[in-house]
PDB file of C-alpha atoms and ligand atoms in Angstrom:
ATOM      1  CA  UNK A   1     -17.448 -16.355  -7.188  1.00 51.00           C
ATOM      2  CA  UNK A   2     -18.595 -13.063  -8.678  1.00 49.00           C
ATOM      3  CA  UNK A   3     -16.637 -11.187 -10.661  1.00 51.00           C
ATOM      4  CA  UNK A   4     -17.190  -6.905 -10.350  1.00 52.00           C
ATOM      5  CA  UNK A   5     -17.647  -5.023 -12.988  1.00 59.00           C
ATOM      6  CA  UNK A   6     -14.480  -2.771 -13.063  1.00 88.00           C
ATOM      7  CA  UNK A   7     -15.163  -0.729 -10.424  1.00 93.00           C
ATOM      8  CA  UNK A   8     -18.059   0.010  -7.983  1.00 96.00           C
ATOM      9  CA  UNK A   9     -18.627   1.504  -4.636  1.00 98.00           C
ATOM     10  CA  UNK A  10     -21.428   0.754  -2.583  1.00 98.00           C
ATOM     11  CA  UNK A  11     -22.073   3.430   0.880  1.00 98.00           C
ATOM     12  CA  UNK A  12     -23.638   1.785   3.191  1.00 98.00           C
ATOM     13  CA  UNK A  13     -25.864   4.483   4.734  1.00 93.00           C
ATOM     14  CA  UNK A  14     -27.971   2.812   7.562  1.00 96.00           C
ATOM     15  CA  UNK A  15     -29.032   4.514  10.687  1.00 98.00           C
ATOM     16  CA  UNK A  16     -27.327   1.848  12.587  1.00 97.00           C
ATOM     17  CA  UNK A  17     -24.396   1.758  10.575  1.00 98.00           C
ATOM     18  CA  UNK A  18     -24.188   6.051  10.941  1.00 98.00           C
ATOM     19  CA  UNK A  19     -24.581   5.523  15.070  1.00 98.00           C
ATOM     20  CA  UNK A  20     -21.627   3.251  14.918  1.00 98.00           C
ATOM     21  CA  UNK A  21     -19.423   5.768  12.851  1.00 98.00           C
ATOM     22  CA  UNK A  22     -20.631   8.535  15.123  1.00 98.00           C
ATOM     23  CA  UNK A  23     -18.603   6.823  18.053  1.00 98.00           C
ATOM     24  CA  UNK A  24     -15.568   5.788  15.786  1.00 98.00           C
ATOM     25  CA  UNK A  25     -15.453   9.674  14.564  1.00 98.00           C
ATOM     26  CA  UNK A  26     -16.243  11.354  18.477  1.00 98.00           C
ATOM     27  CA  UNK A  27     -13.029  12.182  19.712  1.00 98.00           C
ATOM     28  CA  UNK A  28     -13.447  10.992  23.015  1.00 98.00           C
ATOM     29  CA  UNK A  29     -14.249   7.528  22.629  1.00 98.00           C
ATOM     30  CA  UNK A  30     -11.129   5.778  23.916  1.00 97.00           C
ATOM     31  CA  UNK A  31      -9.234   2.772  22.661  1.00 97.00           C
ATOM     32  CA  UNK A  32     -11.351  -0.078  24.471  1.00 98.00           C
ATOM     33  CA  UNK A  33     -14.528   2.190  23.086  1.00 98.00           C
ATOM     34  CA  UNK A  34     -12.926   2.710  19.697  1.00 98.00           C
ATOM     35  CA  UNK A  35     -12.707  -1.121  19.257  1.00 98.00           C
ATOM     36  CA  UNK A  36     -15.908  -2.087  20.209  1.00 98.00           C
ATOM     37  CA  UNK A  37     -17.652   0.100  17.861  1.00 98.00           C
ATOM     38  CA  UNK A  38     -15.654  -0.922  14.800  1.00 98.00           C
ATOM     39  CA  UNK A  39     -16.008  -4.714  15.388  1.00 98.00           C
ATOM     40  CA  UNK A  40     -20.074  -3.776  15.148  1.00 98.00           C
ATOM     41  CA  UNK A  41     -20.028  -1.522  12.337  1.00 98.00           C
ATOM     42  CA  UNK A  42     -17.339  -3.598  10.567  1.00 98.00           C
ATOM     43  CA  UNK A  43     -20.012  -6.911  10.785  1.00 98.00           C
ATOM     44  CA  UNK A  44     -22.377  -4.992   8.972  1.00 98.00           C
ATOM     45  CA  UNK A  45     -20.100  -3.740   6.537  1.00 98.00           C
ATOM     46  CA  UNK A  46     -18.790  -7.143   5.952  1.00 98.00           C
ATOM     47  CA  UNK A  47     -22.491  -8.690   5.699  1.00 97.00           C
ATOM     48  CA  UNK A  48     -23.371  -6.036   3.231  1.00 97.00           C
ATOM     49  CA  UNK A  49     -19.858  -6.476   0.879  1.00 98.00           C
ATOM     50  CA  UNK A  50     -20.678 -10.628   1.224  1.00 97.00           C
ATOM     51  CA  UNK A  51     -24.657  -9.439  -0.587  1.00 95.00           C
ATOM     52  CA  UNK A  52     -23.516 -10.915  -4.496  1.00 92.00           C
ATOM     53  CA  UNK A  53     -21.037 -13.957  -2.769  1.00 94.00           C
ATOM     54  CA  UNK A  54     -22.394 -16.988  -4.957  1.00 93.00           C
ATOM     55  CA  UNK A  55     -24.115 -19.935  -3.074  1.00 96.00           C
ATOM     56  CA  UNK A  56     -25.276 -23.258  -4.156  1.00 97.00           C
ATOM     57  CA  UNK A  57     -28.959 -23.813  -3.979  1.00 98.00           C
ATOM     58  CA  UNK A  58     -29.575 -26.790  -1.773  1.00 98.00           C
ATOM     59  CA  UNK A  59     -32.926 -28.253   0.076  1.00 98.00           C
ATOM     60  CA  UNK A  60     -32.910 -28.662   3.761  1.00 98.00           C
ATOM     61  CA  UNK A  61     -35.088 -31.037   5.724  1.00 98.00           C
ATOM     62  CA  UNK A  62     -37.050 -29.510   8.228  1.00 98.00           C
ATOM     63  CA  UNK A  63     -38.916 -31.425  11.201  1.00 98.00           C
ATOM     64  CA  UNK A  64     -41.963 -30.602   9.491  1.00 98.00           C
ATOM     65  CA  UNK A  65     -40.883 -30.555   5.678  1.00 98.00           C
ATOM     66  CA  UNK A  66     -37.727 -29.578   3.110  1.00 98.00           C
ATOM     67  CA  UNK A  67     -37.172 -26.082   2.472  1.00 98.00           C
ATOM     68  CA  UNK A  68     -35.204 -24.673  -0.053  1.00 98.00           C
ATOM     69  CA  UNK A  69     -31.792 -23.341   1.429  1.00 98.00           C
ATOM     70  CA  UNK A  70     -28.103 -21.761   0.521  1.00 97.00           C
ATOM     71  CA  UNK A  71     -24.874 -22.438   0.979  1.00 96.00           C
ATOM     72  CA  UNK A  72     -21.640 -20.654   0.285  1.00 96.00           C
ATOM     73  CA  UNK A  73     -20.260 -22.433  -2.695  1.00 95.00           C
ATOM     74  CA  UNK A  74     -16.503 -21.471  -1.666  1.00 94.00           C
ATOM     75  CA  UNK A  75     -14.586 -20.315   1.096  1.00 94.00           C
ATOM     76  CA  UNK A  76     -13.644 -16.213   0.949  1.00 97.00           C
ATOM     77  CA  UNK A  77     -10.944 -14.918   2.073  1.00 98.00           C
ATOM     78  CA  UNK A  78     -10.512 -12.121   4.365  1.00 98.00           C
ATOM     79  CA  UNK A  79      -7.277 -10.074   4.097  1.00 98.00           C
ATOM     80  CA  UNK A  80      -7.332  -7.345   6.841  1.00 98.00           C
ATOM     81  CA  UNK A  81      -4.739  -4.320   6.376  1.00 98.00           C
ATOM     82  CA  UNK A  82      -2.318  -3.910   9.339  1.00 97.00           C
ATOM     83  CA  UNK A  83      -2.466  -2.742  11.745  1.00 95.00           C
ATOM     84  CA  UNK A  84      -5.958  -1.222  11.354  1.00 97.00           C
ATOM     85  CA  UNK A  85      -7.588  -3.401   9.533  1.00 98.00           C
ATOM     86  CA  UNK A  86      -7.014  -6.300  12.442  1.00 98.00           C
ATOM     87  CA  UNK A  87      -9.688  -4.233  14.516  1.00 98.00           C
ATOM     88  CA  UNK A  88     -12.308  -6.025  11.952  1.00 98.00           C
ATOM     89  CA  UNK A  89     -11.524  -9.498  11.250  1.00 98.00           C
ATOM     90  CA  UNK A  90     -13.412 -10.886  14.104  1.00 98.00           C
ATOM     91  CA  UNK A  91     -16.519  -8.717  13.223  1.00 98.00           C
ATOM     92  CA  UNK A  92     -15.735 -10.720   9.513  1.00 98.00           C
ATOM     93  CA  UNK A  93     -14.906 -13.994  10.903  1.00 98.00           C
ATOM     94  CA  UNK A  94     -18.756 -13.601  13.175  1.00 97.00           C
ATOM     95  CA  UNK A  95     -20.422 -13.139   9.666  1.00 97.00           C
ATOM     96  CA  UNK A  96     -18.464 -16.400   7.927  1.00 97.00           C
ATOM     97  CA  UNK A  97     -16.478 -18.362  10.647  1.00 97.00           C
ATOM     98  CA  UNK A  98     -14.745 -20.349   8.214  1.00 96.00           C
ATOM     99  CA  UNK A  99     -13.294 -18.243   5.559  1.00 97.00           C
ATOM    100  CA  UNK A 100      -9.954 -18.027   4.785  1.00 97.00           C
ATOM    101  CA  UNK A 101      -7.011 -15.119   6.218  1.00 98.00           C
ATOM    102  CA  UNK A 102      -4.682 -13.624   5.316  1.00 98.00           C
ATOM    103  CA  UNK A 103      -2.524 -10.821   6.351  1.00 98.00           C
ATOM    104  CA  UNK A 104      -0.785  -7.651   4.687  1.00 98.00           C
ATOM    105  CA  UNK A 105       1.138  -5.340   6.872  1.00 97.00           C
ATOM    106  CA  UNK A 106       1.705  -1.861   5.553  1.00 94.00           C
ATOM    107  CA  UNK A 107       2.068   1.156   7.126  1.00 90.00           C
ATOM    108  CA  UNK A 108       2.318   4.691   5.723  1.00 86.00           C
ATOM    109  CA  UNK A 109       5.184   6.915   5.655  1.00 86.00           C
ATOM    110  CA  UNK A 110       4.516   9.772   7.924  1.00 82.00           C
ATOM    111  CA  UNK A 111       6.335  12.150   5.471  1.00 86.00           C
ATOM    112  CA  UNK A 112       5.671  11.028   2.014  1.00 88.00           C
ATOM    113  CA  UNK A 113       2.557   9.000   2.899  1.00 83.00           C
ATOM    114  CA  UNK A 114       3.908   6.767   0.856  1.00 90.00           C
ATOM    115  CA  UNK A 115       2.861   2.567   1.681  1.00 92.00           C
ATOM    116  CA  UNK A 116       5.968   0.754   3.505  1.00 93.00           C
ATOM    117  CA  UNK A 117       5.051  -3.498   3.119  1.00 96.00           C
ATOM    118  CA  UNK A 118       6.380  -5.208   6.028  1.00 96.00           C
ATOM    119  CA  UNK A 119       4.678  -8.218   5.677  1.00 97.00           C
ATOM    120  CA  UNK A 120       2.380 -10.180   3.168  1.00 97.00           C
ATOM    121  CA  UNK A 121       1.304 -13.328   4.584  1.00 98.00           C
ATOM    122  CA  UNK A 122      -1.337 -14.569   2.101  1.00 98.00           C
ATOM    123  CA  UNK A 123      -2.211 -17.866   0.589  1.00 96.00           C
ATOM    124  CA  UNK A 124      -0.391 -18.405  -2.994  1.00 96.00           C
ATOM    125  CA  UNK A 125      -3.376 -19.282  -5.052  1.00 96.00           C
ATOM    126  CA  UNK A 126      -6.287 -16.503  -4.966  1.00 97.00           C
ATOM    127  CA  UNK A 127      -7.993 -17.153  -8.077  1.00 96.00           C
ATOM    128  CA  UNK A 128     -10.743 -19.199  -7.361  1.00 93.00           C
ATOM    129  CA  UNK A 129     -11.867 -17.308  -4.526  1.00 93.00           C
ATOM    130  CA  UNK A 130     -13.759 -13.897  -3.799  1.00 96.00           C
ATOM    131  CA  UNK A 131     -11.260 -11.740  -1.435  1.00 98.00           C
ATOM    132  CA  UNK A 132     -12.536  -9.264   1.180  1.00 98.00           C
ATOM    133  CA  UNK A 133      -9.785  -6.571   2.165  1.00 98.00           C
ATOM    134  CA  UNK A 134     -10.488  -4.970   5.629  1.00 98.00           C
ATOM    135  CA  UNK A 135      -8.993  -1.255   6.041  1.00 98.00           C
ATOM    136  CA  UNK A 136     -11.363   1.081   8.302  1.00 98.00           C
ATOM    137  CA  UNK A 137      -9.293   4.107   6.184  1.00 98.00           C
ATOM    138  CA  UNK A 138      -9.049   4.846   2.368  1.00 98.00           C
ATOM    139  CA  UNK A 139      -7.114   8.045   2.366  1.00 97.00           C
ATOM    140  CA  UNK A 140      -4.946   8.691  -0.726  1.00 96.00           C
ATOM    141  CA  UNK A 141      -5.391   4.892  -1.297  1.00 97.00           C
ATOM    142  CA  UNK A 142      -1.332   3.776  -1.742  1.00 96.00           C
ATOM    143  CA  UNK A 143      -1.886   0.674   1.287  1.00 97.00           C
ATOM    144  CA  UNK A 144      -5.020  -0.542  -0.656  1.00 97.00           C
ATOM    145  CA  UNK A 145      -3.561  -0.291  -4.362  1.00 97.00           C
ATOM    146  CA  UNK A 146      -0.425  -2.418  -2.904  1.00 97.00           C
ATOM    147  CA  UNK A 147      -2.634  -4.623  -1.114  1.00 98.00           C
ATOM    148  CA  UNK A 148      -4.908  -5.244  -4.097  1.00 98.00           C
ATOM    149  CA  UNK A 149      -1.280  -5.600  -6.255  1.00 97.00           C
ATOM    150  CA  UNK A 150      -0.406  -8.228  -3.771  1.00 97.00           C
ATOM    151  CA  UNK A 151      -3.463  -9.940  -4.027  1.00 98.00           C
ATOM    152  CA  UNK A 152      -3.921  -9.704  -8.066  1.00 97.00           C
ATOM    153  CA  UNK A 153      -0.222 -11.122  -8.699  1.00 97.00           C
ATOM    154  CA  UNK A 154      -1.731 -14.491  -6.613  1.00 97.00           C
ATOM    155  CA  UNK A 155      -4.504 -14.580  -9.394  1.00 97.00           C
ATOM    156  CA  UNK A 156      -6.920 -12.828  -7.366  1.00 97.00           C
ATOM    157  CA  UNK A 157     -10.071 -11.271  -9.603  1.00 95.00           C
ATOM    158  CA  UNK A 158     -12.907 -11.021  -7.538  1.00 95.00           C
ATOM    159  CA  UNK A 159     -11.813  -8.674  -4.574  1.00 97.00           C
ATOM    160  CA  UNK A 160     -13.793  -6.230  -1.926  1.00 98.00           C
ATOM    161  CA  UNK A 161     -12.410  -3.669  -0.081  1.00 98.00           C
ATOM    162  CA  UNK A 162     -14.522  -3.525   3.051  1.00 98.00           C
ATOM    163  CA  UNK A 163     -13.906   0.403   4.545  1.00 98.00           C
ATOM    164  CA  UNK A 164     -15.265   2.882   7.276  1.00 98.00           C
ATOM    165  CA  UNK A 165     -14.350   5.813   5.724  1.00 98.00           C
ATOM    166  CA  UNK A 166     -13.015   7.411   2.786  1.00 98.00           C
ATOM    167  CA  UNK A 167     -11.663  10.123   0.688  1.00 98.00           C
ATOM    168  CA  UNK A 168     -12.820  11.144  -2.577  1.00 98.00           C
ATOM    169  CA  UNK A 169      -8.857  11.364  -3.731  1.00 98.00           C
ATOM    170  CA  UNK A 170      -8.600   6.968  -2.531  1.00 98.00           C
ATOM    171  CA  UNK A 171     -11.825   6.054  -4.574  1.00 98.00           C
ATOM    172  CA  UNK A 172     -10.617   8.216  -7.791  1.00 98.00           C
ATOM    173  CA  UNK A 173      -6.901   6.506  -7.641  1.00 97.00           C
ATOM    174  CA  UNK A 174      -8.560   2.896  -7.013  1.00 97.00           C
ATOM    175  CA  UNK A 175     -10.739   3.878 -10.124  1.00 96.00           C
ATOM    176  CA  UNK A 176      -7.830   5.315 -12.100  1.00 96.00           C
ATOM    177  CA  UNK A 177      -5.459   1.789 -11.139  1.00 95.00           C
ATOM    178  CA  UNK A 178      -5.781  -1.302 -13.096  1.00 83.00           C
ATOM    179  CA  UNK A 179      -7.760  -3.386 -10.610  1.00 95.00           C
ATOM    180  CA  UNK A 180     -11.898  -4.562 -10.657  1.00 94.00           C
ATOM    181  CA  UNK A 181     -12.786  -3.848  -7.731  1.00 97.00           C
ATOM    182  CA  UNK A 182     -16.219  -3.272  -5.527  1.00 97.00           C
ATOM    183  CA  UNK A 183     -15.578  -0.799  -2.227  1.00 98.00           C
ATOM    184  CA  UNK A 184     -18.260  -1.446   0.369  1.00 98.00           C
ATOM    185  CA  UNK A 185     -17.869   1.667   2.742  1.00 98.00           C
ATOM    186  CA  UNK A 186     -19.269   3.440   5.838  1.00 98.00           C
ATOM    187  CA  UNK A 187     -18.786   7.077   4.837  1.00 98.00           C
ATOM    188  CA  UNK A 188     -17.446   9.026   1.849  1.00 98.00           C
ATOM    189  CA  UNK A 189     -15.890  12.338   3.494  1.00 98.00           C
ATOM    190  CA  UNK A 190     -14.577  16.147   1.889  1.00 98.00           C
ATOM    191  CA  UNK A 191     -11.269  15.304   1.355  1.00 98.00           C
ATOM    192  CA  UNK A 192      -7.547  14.977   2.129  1.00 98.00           C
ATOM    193  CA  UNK A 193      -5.643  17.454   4.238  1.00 97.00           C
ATOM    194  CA  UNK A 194      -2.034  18.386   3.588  1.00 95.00           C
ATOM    195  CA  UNK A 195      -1.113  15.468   5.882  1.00 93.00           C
ATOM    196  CA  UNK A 196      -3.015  12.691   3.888  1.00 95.00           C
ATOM    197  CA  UNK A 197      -5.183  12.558   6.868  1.00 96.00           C
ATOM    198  CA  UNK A 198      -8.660  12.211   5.783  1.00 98.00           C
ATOM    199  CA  UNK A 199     -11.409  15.520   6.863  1.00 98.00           C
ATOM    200  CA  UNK A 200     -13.239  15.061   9.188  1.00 98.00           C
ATOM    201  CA  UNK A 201     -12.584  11.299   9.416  1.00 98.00           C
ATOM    202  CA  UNK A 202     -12.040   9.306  12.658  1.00 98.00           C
ATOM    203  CA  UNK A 203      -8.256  10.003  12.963  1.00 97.00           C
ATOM    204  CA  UNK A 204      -5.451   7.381  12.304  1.00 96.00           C
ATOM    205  CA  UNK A 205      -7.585   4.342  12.786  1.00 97.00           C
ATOM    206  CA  UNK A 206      -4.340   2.049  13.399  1.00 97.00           C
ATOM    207  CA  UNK A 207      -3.884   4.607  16.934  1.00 97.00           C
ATOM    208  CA  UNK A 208      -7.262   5.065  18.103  1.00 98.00           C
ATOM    209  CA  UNK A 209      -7.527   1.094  18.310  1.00 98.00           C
ATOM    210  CA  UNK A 210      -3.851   0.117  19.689  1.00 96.00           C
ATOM    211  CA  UNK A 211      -2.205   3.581  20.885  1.00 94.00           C
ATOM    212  CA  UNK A 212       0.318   5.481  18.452  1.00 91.00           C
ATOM    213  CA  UNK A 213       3.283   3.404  17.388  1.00 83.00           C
TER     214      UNK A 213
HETATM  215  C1  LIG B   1      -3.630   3.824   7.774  1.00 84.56           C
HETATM  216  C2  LIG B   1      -4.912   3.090   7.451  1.00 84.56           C
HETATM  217  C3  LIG B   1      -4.684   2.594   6.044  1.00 84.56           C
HETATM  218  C4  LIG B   1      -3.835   3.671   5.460  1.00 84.56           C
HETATM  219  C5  LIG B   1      -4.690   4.573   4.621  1.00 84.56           C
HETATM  220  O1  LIG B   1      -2.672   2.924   8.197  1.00 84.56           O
HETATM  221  O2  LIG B   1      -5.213   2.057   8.336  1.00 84.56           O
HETATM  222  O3  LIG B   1      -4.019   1.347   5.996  1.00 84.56           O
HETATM  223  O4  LIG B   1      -3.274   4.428   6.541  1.00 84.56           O
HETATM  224  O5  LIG B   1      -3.904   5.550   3.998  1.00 84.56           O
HETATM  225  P1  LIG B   1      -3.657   5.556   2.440  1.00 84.56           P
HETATM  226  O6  LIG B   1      -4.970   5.309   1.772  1.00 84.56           O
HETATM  227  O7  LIG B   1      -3.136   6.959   2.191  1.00 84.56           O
HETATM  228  O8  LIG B   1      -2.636   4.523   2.105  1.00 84.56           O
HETATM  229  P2  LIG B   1      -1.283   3.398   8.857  1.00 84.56           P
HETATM  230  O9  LIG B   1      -0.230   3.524   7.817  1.00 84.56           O
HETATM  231  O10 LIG B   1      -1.516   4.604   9.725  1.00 84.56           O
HETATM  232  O11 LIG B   1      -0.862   2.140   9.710  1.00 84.56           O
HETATM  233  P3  LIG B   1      -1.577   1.473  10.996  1.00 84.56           P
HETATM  234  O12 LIG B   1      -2.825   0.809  10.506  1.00 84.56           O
HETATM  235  O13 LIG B   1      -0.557   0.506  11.455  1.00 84.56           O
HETATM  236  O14 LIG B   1      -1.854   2.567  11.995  1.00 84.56           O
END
C-alpha cells in the first residue's frame, strides 16, 4: 500500500488517451459509441493511477533462466460511482482481474446539485488496502467527497480517484476536504456552468452511457 501525500493530481495527457476523450466529448457519438471509448480510455487511466501500487519483488523461472519479477502485494479495490462510474470497471477489472468491488450509488440533485446516496455496498474493512474510485465526472465534487467519506469511515487511507474529466471548482473542494487523496484524470476543463455541468465536458456521463433516467 502507498499512502499519498495529502493531495495530488496527476493529468494524464497522452495522444492516445486525448483521441479517446475526443470521442467521449463529440456530441454525436451515441450510447454503444460512448461506452466503448470510455472502457479504453478508462484502462489507461486505471493503469496509470495503479503506477506507485506496492509489489513484492519475487524471481521467476524462465525456460532458459530466473528473472527477477513483481507481484501485487495486496488486492485493490475498485469502487466505481453509480451510475457512471459502472461504464469503467471492466476497463479496471482488464488491468487487475482480481481486485476487489465495491459499489456507491449516488446521484446528483438536478436542482441543488447536491449528492443523493442510494446505495453503499462496500466491504467493511478498507484499511489495509489501496482504493481506486471510478467517476468519468468531477464537477463541483459533492458524489466524490461522499464517496471518499464512505470509504474513509471503513478505515480507508490510501484512495485514487480515477476521472475523465474535471472542473477546477471539484479538484479545489477535494483539496479544501479532509481526505489524502491522488486524482488520476483525463482532462482538467474551464469550469462549472450555472447548472454544475462541467464546460465543455462530455455531458452527463451517467446519460450518454445508459440514456437519461
Ligand atoms: C454525475 C457524475 C458524478 C457526478 C459529478 O453523476 O457521474 O457522479 O455527477 O458531479 P459532482 O462532482 O457535482 O458531484 P449523476 O448524478 O448525473 O448520476 P449518474 O451517474 O447516475 O448519471
Amino acid at each position: 500500500m502507498t499512502t499519498a501525500s495529502t493531495f495530488d493530481v496527476r493529468v494524464v495527457d497522452h495522444p492516445v488517451t486525448r483521441t479517446w476523450l475526443t470521442i467521449l466529448r463529440d456530441e454525436r457519438t451515441d450510447n454503444s459509441a460512448f461506452r466503448s471509448a470510455l472502457s479504453r480510455l478508462s484502462s489507461m487511466l486505471v493503469y496509470e493511477a495503479l503506477r506507485d501500487v506496492r509489489v513484492d519483488e519475487i524471481d521467476v523461472r524462465t525456460p532458459v533462466g530466473v528473472a527477477p519479477g513483481a507481484r501485487l502485494t495486496a488486492q485493490p479495490v475498485f469502487v466505481p460511482v453509480l451510475r457512471a462510474g459502472l461504464g469503467m470497471l471492466d476497463a479496471a477489472l482488464d488491468v487487475v482481474p482480481d481486485a476487489r468491488i465495491g459499489f456507491v450509488g449516488v446521484a446528483r440533485d438536478e436542482e441543488t446539485a447536491l449528492p443523493f446516496e442510494y446505495l453503499a455496498s462496500l466491504p467493511e474493512d478498507l484499511s489495509q488496502q489501496s482504493v481506486y474510485v471510478l467517476d468519468p465526472m468531477l464537477a463541483t465534487g459533492g458524489s466524490l467527497i461522499h464517496t471518499l467519506d464512505l470509504l474513509a469511515a471503513r478505515g480507508a487511507r490510501d484512495m485514487t480517484a480515477v476521472c475523465v474529466v474535471g472542473a477546477p471548482e471539484g479538484l479545489a473542494a477535494l483539496e479544501a476536504s479532509d481526505h489524502r487523496l491522488r486524482v488520476v484524470i483525463g482532462a482538467v476543463d474551464d469550469g462549472l456552468d450555472d447548472a454544475s455541468f462541467i464546460v465543455p465536458g462530455l455531458g452527463d456521463a451517467g446519460d450518454r452511457q445508459f440514456g437519461p433516467r
